[in-house]
């Protein structure tokens, strides 16, 4: 079986692959600007049917209570994705513009393997906790804490790491006993549709438990937040859209998980290997054209060595050329769309108006007539009050900012509406760890440590969102707590 062969993609609703009522829309290769094909275009009626199917599957079947079935089905999904990993790899490179090297980790193989963690967690989870006997109000009572599924989950996901984010929601939500309606970004519909096809054709996941609804109409996804039949929204995307999701969900007081934007700081202390740290910061900012919410896009360095840091960052970034994502050596591929490329360019133009200069980059690469590419860019000469230092650009852009010691570096790093991630580099591990402990962020890399892992919770402080994804904490986002008190 070839994924999405011949006819493009369909919606998955109530266990069946069906056409979209609004016809189809195109999906584009961001590296070539060529139309890859079409995706099913859902309308409000399709979303209504998907929500109803998920509601019925939760209310009228034993899915939420049959832990053994859920564990088996999530492992089935992992295994069938592994079997089709090469087809998924080529699809992901073409539709997302993801560099091939990243599909061996967070763009594809990592999130597939991480489904095993969700299944293992459900299998070993203490679903019931005995609180023992007590006599509140003089009545002898045996108390039990029960954990159970929230219900119907509406999952709304972005385009930058579609498999990572889609599967980081599907895995724990399903393993915990929920049913799901997945609304992926219109820029990457095939990545989600392929997963839906494999679920329908190669797993025992019952009809209605997973529904995949692709659409180029963002209002179709907004219906999930408004609909009273949906018990929870799990959203990853921009802070502005997350705010709208929260407002829509407030009408029914449903649970909302948000993983939003970031403007993370890479803090270099005055005892660190400055050239090495600046080079690592620059390399990180170029990966997948900087299209990652947790990318460290502010390089905060000692003022006395500012020019040296700018030069080191520019030497690395200037050597990384935007390239064909099918090439195994490509680090920086295209941006996802012309709209996003123009948005990034508008920030580069703003940097000049704010008084900044480019140590390298600053626009479209001269050697690429097609594709949504932007040169890796280092911005110098601005403080943390500049808009390009405060707003999420989502491109291969690094702003270098001077600090005057550890306290000032912490102040600058925390002086942001966001609090998603951060990095600290310093020769003294204890000193670096002390600075890391003061950062108001959800994840911190100290001297190159890696926080990305299935068992490590991921999420942010402040306007970077609420709740956690991945790890046991991410699994528990999809659970309710019930106390059962039995008179004895």
Short mmCIF file of C-alpha atoms in Angstrom, two decimals:
data_model
loop_
_atom_site.label_atom_id
_atom_site.label_comp_id
_atom_site.label_asym_id
_atom_site.label_seq_id
_atom_site.Cartn_x
_atom_site.Cartn_y
_atom_site.Cartn_z
CA UNK A 1 0.00 0.00 0.00
CA UNK A 2 1.26 3.45 -0.91
CA UNK A 3 0.29 6.21 1.45
CA UNK A 4 -2.13 8.69 -0.08
CA UNK A 5 -1.71 6.98 -3.47
CA UNK A 6 -3.59 8.16 -6.55
CA UNK A 7 -6.27 10.26 -4.88
CA UNK A 8 -4.56 12.50 -2.37
CA UNK A 9 -5.80 12.39 1.21
CA UNK A 10 -9.16 11.84 2.85
CA UNK A 11 -10.64 12.69 6.21
CA UNK A 12 -10.86 9.98 8.85
CA UNK A 13 -14.32 10.16 10.44
CA UNK A 14 -15.91 7.36 12.46
CA UNK A 15 -13.45 4.77 11.20
CA UNK A 16 -13.88 5.54 7.48
CA UNK A 17 -11.80 7.49 4.99
CA UNK A 18 -14.16 10.02 3.42
CA UNK A 19 -13.99 13.02 1.12
CA UNK A 20 -14.26 16.57 2.41
CA UNK A 21 -17.54 18.35 1.89
CA UNK A 22 -15.70 21.52 0.81
CA UNK A 23 -13.76 19.69 -1.90
CA UNK A 24 -9.96 19.76 -1.77
CA UNK A 25 -7.11 22.18 -1.29
CA UNK A 26 -3.51 21.98 -2.43
CA UNK A 27 -0.43 21.21 -0.40
CA UNK A 28 2.85 22.76 -1.55
CA UNK A 29 6.50 21.74 -1.41
CA UNK A 30 8.11 24.76 0.30
CA UNK A 31 11.52 24.01 -1.21
CA UNK A 32 10.30 24.02 -4.82
CA UNK A 33 6.94 25.84 -4.64
CA UNK A 34 5.42 22.96 -6.58
CA UNK A 35 1.97 21.64 -5.74
CA UNK A 36 2.40 18.15 -4.30
CA UNK A 37 -1.27 17.25 -4.56
CA UNK A 38 -4.53 17.80 -2.77
CA UNK A 39 -5.97 17.26 0.68
CA UNK A 40 -9.56 16.75 1.71
CA UNK A 41 -11.15 20.05 2.66
CA UNK A 42 -13.58 19.71 5.56
CA UNK A 43 -16.37 22.09 6.42
CA UNK A 44 -18.35 22.64 9.61
CA UNK A 45 -20.64 19.70 8.85
CA UNK A 46 -17.65 17.35 8.57
CA UNK A 47 -16.30 18.59 11.89
CA UNK A 48 -19.72 18.09 13.46
CA UNK A 49 -19.74 14.46 12.30
CA UNK A 50 -16.21 13.93 13.62
CA UNK A 51 -17.09 15.35 17.05
CA UNK A 52 -20.24 13.26 17.19
CA UNK A 53 -18.28 10.12 16.30
CA UNK A 54 -15.73 10.82 19.03
CA UNK A 55 -18.47 11.54 21.56
CA UNK A 56 -20.28 8.31 20.72
CA UNK A 57 -17.07 6.26 20.84
CA UNK A 58 -16.30 7.60 24.29
CA UNK A 59 -19.80 7.34 25.75
CA UNK A 60 -21.04 4.10 24.20
CA UNK A 61 -17.99 1.79 24.08
CA UNK A 62 -15.58 0.42 26.66
CA UNK A 63 -12.56 2.20 25.11
CA UNK A 64 -12.05 4.42 28.17
CA UNK A 65 -12.19 1.43 30.53
CA UNK A 66 -10.31 -1.21 28.52
CA UNK A 67 -6.70 -0.44 29.29
CA UNK A 68 -5.43 -3.61 27.63
CA UNK A 69 -7.08 -2.72 24.32
CA UNK A 70 -5.70 0.80 24.40
CA UNK A 71 -2.17 -0.32 25.14
CA UNK A 72 -2.31 -2.83 22.30
CA UNK A 73 -3.72 -0.29 19.85
CA UNK A 74 -1.15 2.40 20.65
CA UNK A 75 1.65 -0.14 20.18
CA UNK A 76 0.01 -1.22 16.91
CA UNK A 77 0.07 2.38 15.75
CA UNK A 78 3.75 2.70 16.65
CA UNK A 79 4.58 -0.50 14.78
CA UNK A 80 2.66 0.36 11.62
CA UNK A 81 4.25 3.81 11.52
CA UNK A 82 7.65 2.14 11.79
CA UNK A 83 6.75 -0.18 8.90
CA UNK A 84 5.91 2.83 6.72
CA UNK A 85 8.65 5.10 8.01
CA UNK A 86 10.40 5.52 4.65
CA UNK A 87 7.20 6.63 2.92
CA UNK A 88 6.49 8.97 5.82
CA UNK A 89 10.05 10.31 5.64
CA UNK A 90 9.77 11.31 2.00
CA UNK A 91 6.31 12.78 2.55
CA UNK A 92 7.56 14.82 5.52
CA UNK A 93 10.61 16.17 3.70
CA UNK A 94 8.43 17.21 0.76
CA UNK A 95 5.49 18.72 2.63
CA UNK A 96 7.22 20.24 5.68
CA UNK A 97 10.53 21.13 4.05
CA UNK A 98 12.14 19.30 6.97
CA UNK A 99 15.85 18.52 6.48
CA UNK A 100 16.34 14.80 5.98
CA UNK A 101 18.68 14.58 8.96
CA UNK A 102 15.90 15.72 11.32
CA UNK A 103 13.56 12.91 10.26
CA UNK A 104 15.82 10.51 12.16
CA UNK A 105 14.89 12.36 15.35
CA UNK A 106 12.18 14.87 16.27
CA UNK A 107 10.65 15.22 12.81
CA UNK A 108 9.62 11.55 12.53
CA UNK A 109 11.40 8.59 14.11
CA UNK A 110 11.57 10.06 17.61
CA UNK A 111 7.84 10.70 17.98
CA UNK A 112 6.99 7.30 16.49
CA UNK A 113 9.17 5.54 19.04
CA UNK A 114 7.75 7.73 21.82
CA UNK A 115 4.33 6.13 21.34
CA UNK A 116 5.82 3.19 23.22
CA UNK A 117 6.27 5.39 26.29
CA UNK A 118 2.57 6.31 26.24
CA UNK A 119 1.56 2.65 26.01
CA UNK A 120 3.99 1.60 28.75
CA UNK A 121 2.74 4.40 31.01
CA UNK A 122 -0.89 3.34 30.62
CA UNK A 123 0.02 -0.30 31.25
CA UNK A 124 1.79 0.42 34.54
CA UNK A 125 -0.16 3.48 35.70
CA UNK A 126 -1.77 3.37 39.20
CA UNK A 127 -5.32 4.07 38.02
CA UNK A 128 -6.73 3.65 41.55
CA UNK A 129 -5.20 4.71 44.85
CA UNK A 130 -6.55 3.44 48.15
CA UNK A 131 -6.71 6.23 50.73
CA UNK A 132 -7.70 3.72 53.39
CA UNK A 133 -10.46 4.00 55.95
CA UNK A 134 -11.43 7.11 57.88
CA UNK A 135 -14.45 8.54 59.68
CA UNK A 136 -15.14 12.02 58.32
CA UNK A 137 -18.19 13.50 60.06
CA UNK A 138 -18.27 10.34 62.16
CA UNK A 139 -19.12 8.06 59.22
CA UNK A 140 -16.81 5.10 58.63
CA UNK A 141 -15.73 5.35 55.02
CA UNK A 142 -13.32 3.69 52.60
CA UNK A 143 -11.88 6.21 50.12
CA UNK A 144 -10.39 5.61 46.68
CA UNK A 145 -8.84 8.08 44.26
CA UNK A 146 -9.62 7.02 40.68
CA UNK A 147 -7.97 8.50 37.60
CA UNK A 148 -9.96 8.33 34.38
CA UNK A 149 -10.07 9.81 30.91
CA UNK A 150 -11.20 13.40 30.38
CA UNK A 151 -13.42 12.45 27.42
CA UNK A 152 -13.36 13.87 23.89
CA UNK A 153 -10.11 15.71 23.11
CA UNK A 154 -9.86 18.28 20.35
CA UNK A 155 -6.23 18.40 19.21
CA UNK A 156 -5.21 21.42 17.12
CA UNK A 157 -1.65 21.28 15.79
CA UNK A 158 0.84 23.41 13.81
CA UNK A 159 2.99 22.72 10.77
CA UNK A 160 6.58 22.97 11.99
CA UNK A 161 7.00 19.51 13.58
CA UNK A 162 3.72 17.82 12.61
CA UNK A 163 4.56 14.24 13.56
CA UNK A 164 6.14 15.24 16.86
CA UNK A 165 3.16 17.30 17.89
CA UNK A 166 0.39 15.13 16.41
CA UNK A 167 1.76 11.97 18.02
CA UNK A 168 2.64 13.68 21.32
CA UNK A 169 -1.08 14.41 21.61
CA UNK A 170 -2.53 11.23 20.11
CA UNK A 171 -0.32 8.81 22.08
CA UNK A 172 -1.05 9.88 25.66
CA UNK A 173 -4.63 10.97 24.93
CA UNK A 174 -5.50 7.54 23.51
CA UNK A 175 -3.50 5.58 26.07
CA UNK A 176 -5.30 7.49 28.84
CA UNK A 177 -8.69 6.45 27.42
CA UNK A 178 -9.83 9.52 25.51
CA UNK A 179 -11.20 9.81 22.01
CA UNK A 180 -9.67 12.42 19.71
CA UNK A 181 -10.54 14.79 16.88
CA UNK A 182 -7.28 15.97 15.30
CA UNK A 183 -7.30 19.20 13.28
CA UNK A 184 -3.83 19.67 11.74
CA UNK A 185 -2.47 22.84 10.18
CA UNK A 186 -3.52 23.45 6.56
CA UNK A 187 0.15 23.76 5.55
CA UNK A 188 0.86 20.10 6.36
CA UNK A 189 -2.36 18.10 5.90
CA UNK A 190 -0.75 15.02 4.36
CA UNK A 191 1.37 14.26 7.44
CA UNK A 192 -1.80 13.92 9.52
CA UNK A 193 -3.86 12.27 6.80
CA UNK A 194 -1.26 9.54 6.35
CA UNK A 195 -1.44 8.72 10.06
CA UNK A 196 -5.23 8.63 9.79
CA UNK A 197 -5.06 6.24 6.85
CA UNK A 198 -2.75 3.88 8.72
CA UNK A 199 -5.01 3.97 11.78
CA UNK A 200 -8.06 3.10 9.67
CA UNK A 201 -6.43 0.35 7.64
CA UNK A 202 -3.85 -1.22 9.93
CA UNK A 203 -4.89 -0.90 13.58
CA UNK A 204 -7.69 -2.15 15.80
CA UNK A 205 -8.48 1.35 17.06
CA UNK A 206 -12.32 1.33 17.07
CA UNK A 207 -14.35 3.63 14.80
CA UNK A 208 -14.71 7.14 16.17
CA UNK A 209 -11.83 6.89 18.62
CA UNK A 210 -9.53 8.85 16.28
CA UNK A 211 -10.84 11.33 13.71
CA UNK A 212 -8.57 13.40 11.45
CA UNK A 213 -10.14 16.50 9.92
CA UNK A 214 -8.04 18.50 7.43
CA UNK A 215 -9.23 21.90 6.23
CA UNK A 216 -7.83 25.16 4.92
CA UNK A 217 -10.47 27.00 6.97
CA UNK A 218 -9.18 27.85 10.45
CA UNK A 219 -12.73 28.39 11.67
CA UNK A 220 -13.33 24.65 11.31
CA UNK A 221 -10.72 24.00 13.99
CA UNK A 222 -12.18 26.74 16.18
CA UNK A 223 -15.40 24.70 16.38
CA UNK A 224 -13.58 22.21 18.61
CA UNK A 225 -13.02 24.85 21.28
CA UNK A 226 -16.64 26.02 21.16
CA UNK A 227 -18.45 22.68 21.01
CA UNK A 228 -19.87 21.44 24.35
CA UNK A 229 -19.38 17.82 23.24
CA UNK A 230 -15.60 18.35 23.40
CA UNK A 231 -14.21 18.01 26.93
CA UNK A 232 -10.65 19.22 26.35
CA UNK A 233 -8.59 21.20 23.85
CA UNK A 234 -4.92 20.38 23.38
CA UNK A 235 -3.45 23.20 21.30
CA UNK A 236 0.07 23.89 20.04
CA UNK A 237 0.70 27.06 18.08
CA UNK A 238 1.12 30.79 18.40
CA UNK A 239 0.34 32.68 21.57
CA UNK A 240 -2.17 34.86 19.72
CA UNK A 241 -4.13 31.84 18.50
CA UNK A 242 -3.82 30.19 21.91
CA UNK A 243 -5.46 33.23 23.44
CA UNK A 244 -8.38 32.88 21.00
CA UNK A 245 -8.68 29.16 21.78
CA UNK A 246 -8.90 29.96 25.50
CA UNK A 247 -11.61 32.52 24.91
CA UNK A 248 -13.64 30.11 22.75
CA UNK A 249 -13.22 27.29 25.27
CA UNK A 250 -14.30 29.47 28.19
CA UNK A 251 -17.90 29.27 27.05
CA UNK A 252 -18.08 25.62 28.12
CA UNK A 253 -15.35 25.76 30.81
CA UNK A 254 -13.49 22.92 29.10
CA UNK A 255 -9.95 21.99 29.99
CA UNK A 256 -7.34 23.70 27.80
CA UNK A 257 -3.72 22.66 27.32
CA UNK A 258 -1.59 25.27 25.54
CA UNK A 259 1.95 24.97 24.19
CA UNK A 260 2.66 28.34 22.64
CA UNK A 261 5.44 30.62 21.48
CA UNK A 262 8.91 31.33 22.74
CA UNK A 263 11.77 33.79 22.55
CA UNK A 264 14.33 31.77 24.42
CA UNK A 265 17.71 33.02 25.60
CA UNK A 266 21.10 31.35 25.18
CA UNK A 267 23.08 32.79 28.12
CA UNK A 268 26.87 32.73 27.93
CA UNK A 269 28.70 33.43 31.21
CA UNK A 270 32.03 35.25 31.29
CA UNK A 271 34.01 32.07 32.10
CA UNK A 272 32.60 30.09 29.16
CA UNK A 273 34.21 29.10 25.88
CA UNK A 274 32.64 32.06 24.09
CA UNK A 275 33.44 31.02 20.53
CA UNK A 276 32.14 27.50 21.10
CA UNK A 277 28.96 28.69 22.79
CA UNK A 278 28.24 31.33 20.14
CA UNK A 279 28.81 28.79 17.39
CA UNK A 280 26.43 26.30 19.01
CA UNK A 281 23.81 29.01 19.46
CA UNK A 282 24.09 29.97 15.79
CA UNK A 283 23.84 26.36 14.61
CA UNK A 284 20.78 25.76 16.76
CA UNK A 285 19.04 28.85 15.39
CA UNK A 286 19.51 27.54 11.83
CA UNK A 287 18.06 24.06 12.35
CA UNK A 288 14.87 23.62 10.30
CA UNK A 289 15.19 27.31 9.36
CA UNK A 290 14.59 28.30 12.99
CA UNK A 291 11.01 27.02 12.88
CA UNK A 292 10.85 25.73 16.43
CA UNK A 293 9.10 27.27 19.43
CA UNK A 294 11.92 26.30 21.82
CA UNK A 295 14.79 27.52 19.63
CA UNK A 296 17.12 29.89 21.50
CA UNK A 297 16.98 33.03 19.34
CA UNK A 298 18.53 35.53 21.78
CA UNK A 299 22.27 35.09 22.34
CA UNK A 300 23.07 36.89 25.62
CA UNK A 301 26.83 37.43 26.00
CA UNK A 302 29.30 39.36 28.20
CA UNK A 303 29.46 43.00 27.07
CA UNK A 304 33.27 43.07 27.09
CA UNK A 305 33.34 40.29 24.47
CA UNK A 306 30.29 41.31 22.47
CA UNK A 307 32.07 41.87 19.15
CA UNK A 308 33.86 38.53 19.50
CA UNK A 309 30.56 36.75 20.10
CA UNK A 310 28.92 38.42 17.09
CA UNK A 311 31.84 37.41 14.89
CA UNK A 312 31.78 33.80 16.10
CA UNK A 313 28.03 33.50 15.61
CA UNK A 314 28.25 35.07 12.16
CA UNK A 315 31.08 32.76 11.14
CA UNK A 316 28.92 29.73 11.89
CA UNK A 317 25.63 31.10 10.57
CA UNK A 318 27.26 32.51 7.47
CA UNK A 319 28.70 29.10 6.64
CA UNK A 320 25.28 27.41 6.78
CA UNK A 321 23.57 27.90 3.45
CA UNK A 322 19.85 27.29 2.99
CA UNK A 323 19.58 24.08 1.03
CA UNK A 324 17.53 21.30 -0.46
CA UNK A 325 15.90 19.39 2.42
CA UNK A 326 16.30 16.11 0.54
CA UNK A 327 20.09 16.47 0.84
CA UNK A 328 21.38 14.58 3.92
CA UNK A 329 23.77 17.43 4.70
CA UNK A 330 21.18 20.21 4.77
CA UNK A 331 20.69 21.90 8.15
CA UNK A 332 18.61 24.93 7.12
CA UNK A 333 15.79 24.18 4.72
CA UNK A 334 12.98 26.46 3.55
CA UNK A 335 10.35 28.24 5.55
CA UNK A 336 6.93 26.64 5.27
CA UNK A 337 5.28 29.20 2.98
CA UNK A 338 5.62 32.46 1.10
CA UNK A 339 3.54 34.07 3.83
CA UNK A 340 5.98 32.96 6.52
CA UNK A 341 9.02 33.98 4.45
CA UNK A 342 7.54 37.44 3.98
CA UNK A 343 6.80 37.65 7.71
CA UNK A 344 10.41 36.84 8.59
CA UNK A 345 11.66 39.35 6.01
CA UNK A 346 9.46 42.01 7.58
CA UNK A 347 11.23 41.44 10.90
CA UNK A 348 14.63 41.73 9.23
CA UNK A 349 13.56 45.04 7.69
CA UNK A 350 12.33 46.12 11.13
CA UNK A 351 15.71 45.29 12.67
CA UNK A 352 17.37 47.82 10.37
CA UNK A 353 14.78 50.47 11.20
CA UNK A 354 15.38 49.82 14.90
CA UNK A 355 19.08 50.51 14.45
CA UNK A 356 20.45 46.97 14.14
CA UNK A 357 22.96 45.63 11.66
CA UNK A 358 23.42 42.24 10.02
CA UNK A 359 26.65 40.42 10.79
CA UNK A 360 25.53 37.92 8.14
CA UNK A 361 22.40 37.25 6.14
CA UNK A 362 19.50 39.67 6.07
CA UNK A 363 17.29 38.42 3.26
CA UNK A 364 16.66 35.85 0.58
CA UNK A 365 19.64 33.87 -0.71
CA UNK A 366 20.82 35.16 -4.07
CA UNK A 367 21.35 31.67 -5.49
CA UNK A 368 17.77 30.45 -4.98
CA UNK A 369 15.09 31.68 -7.34
CA UNK A 370 12.44 29.27 -6.04
CA UNK A 371 11.56 28.02 -2.60
CA UNK A 372 10.68 29.90 0.55
CA UNK A 373 14.23 30.43 1.77
CA UNK A 374 15.78 33.04 4.07
CA UNK A 375 19.50 33.36 4.77
CA UNK A 376 20.63 32.54 8.33
CA UNK A 377 20.95 35.97 9.90
CA UNK A 378 22.77 37.44 12.91
CA UNK A 379 21.42 40.77 14.16
CA UNK A 380 23.81 42.97 16.19
CA UNK A 381 23.61 46.34 17.88
CA UNK A 382 20.22 46.05 19.57
CA UNK A 383 19.10 45.69 23.18
CA UNK A 384 16.48 43.46 24.68
CA UNK A 385 13.86 46.19 24.21
CA UNK A 386 13.93 45.88 20.41
CA UNK A 387 10.92 44.15 18.84
CA UNK A 388 13.15 41.61 17.08
CA UNK A 389 14.48 40.66 20.53
CA UNK A 390 11.02 40.35 22.06
CA UNK A 391 8.74 38.89 19.40
CA UNK A 392 8.80 35.37 17.99
CA UNK A 393 10.14 35.54 14.42
CA UNK A 394 10.13 31.80 13.61
CA UNK A 395 12.98 31.97 11.14
CA UNK A 396 16.77 31.44 11.10
CA UNK A 397 17.43 34.69 12.93
CA UNK A 398 19.66 35.22 15.99
CA UNK A 399 19.81 38.50 17.93
CA UNK A 400 22.98 39.07 20.00
CA UNK A 401 22.46 41.03 23.23
CA UNK A 402 25.09 42.21 25.75
CA UNK A 403 24.91 41.53 29.49
CA UNK A 404 26.84 42.94 32.46
CA UNK A 405 27.24 39.89 34.66
CA UNK A 406 25.18 36.95 35.87
CA UNK A 407 22.40 38.97 37.50
CA UNK A 408 21.97 41.09 34.39
CA UNK A 409 22.00 38.01 32.16
CA UNK A 410 19.21 36.46 34.22
CA UNK A 411 17.27 39.72 34.09
CA UNK A 412 17.53 39.89 30.31
CA UNK A 413 16.64 36.24 29.84
CA UNK A 414 13.54 36.61 32.04
CA UNK A 415 12.57 39.98 30.54
CA UNK A 416 10.26 38.37 28.00
CA UNK A 417 6.55 37.63 27.76
CA UNK A 418 7.58 34.05 27.03
CA UNK A 419 9.11 31.34 29.18
CA UNK A 420 9.50 28.20 27.11
CA UNK A 421 13.16 27.26 27.04
CA UNK A 422 16.70 28.44 27.69
CA UNK A 423 20.38 27.56 27.64
CA UNK A 424 23.26 28.43 29.96
CA UNK A 425 26.94 27.92 29.14
CA UNK A 426 29.69 28.36 31.73
CA UNK A 427 32.96 26.71 32.72
CA UNK A 428 31.93 26.31 36.36
CA UNK A 429 29.06 23.75 36.38
CA UNK A 430 27.76 24.91 39.76
CA UNK A 431 27.64 28.52 38.67
CA UNK A 432 25.95 27.63 35.38
CA UNK A 433 23.39 25.50 37.22
CA UNK A 434 22.69 28.35 39.65
CA UNK A 435 21.94 30.69 36.74
CA UNK A 436 19.76 28.02 35.08
CA UNK A 437 17.75 27.66 38.29
CA UNK A 438 16.82 31.34 38.13
CA UNK A 439 15.43 31.24 34.59
CA UNK A 440 11.63 31.34 34.42
CA UNK A 441 11.29 28.72 31.71
CA UNK A 442 10.03 25.16 31.32
CA UNK A 443 13.24 23.59 30.00
CA UNK A 444 16.89 24.55 30.39
CA UNK A 445 19.94 23.13 28.61
CA UNK A 446 23.11 23.55 30.70
CA UNK A 447 26.38 23.17 28.79
CA UNK A 448 24.81 21.10 26.03
CA UNK A 449 22.46 18.88 28.01
CA UNK A 450 19.46 17.52 26.08
CA UNK A 451 15.96 17.81 27.57
CA UNK A 452 14.04 16.36 24.60
CA UNK A 453 12.93 12.85 25.58
CA UNK A 454 9.70 10.85 25.82
CA UNK A 455 9.91 10.73 29.63
CA UNK A 456 10.66 14.45 30.11
CA UNK A 457 7.71 16.89 30.36
CA UNK A 458 7.80 19.84 27.95
CA UNK A 459 5.99 23.15 28.30
CA UNK A 460 6.40 26.74 29.32
CA UNK A 461 5.86 29.53 31.79
CA UNK A 462 4.01 32.81 31.20
CA UNK A 463 2.69 33.31 27.66
CA UNK A 464 4.43 30.17 26.45
CA UNK A 465 1.42 28.23 27.67
CA UNK A 466 0.15 26.04 30.47
CA UNK A 467 0.34 22.34 31.18
CA UNK A 468 2.94 19.87 29.98
CA UNK A 469 3.33 17.55 27.01
CA UNK A 470 5.29 14.27 27.13
CA UNK A 471 6.46 12.48 30.25
CA UNK A 472 4.09 11.23 32.93
CA UNK A 473 2.96 14.83 33.44
CA UNK A 474 1.91 14.94 29.79
CA UNK A 475 -0.01 11.69 30.18
CA UNK A 476 -1.82 13.04 33.22
CA UNK A 477 -2.97 16.13 31.31
CA UNK A 478 -5.54 13.79 29.74
CA UNK A 479 -6.91 12.44 33.04
CA UNK A 480 -9.58 13.51 35.49
CA UNK A 481 -9.45 12.76 39.22
CA UNK A 482 -12.42 11.19 40.98
CA UNK A 483 -12.80 10.39 44.68
CA UNK A 484 -15.04 7.43 45.54
CA UNK A 485 -16.17 7.27 49.17
CA UNK A 486 -17.91 4.03 50.24
CA UNK A 487 -19.61 3.73 53.60
CA UNK A 488 -18.48 0.70 55.59
#
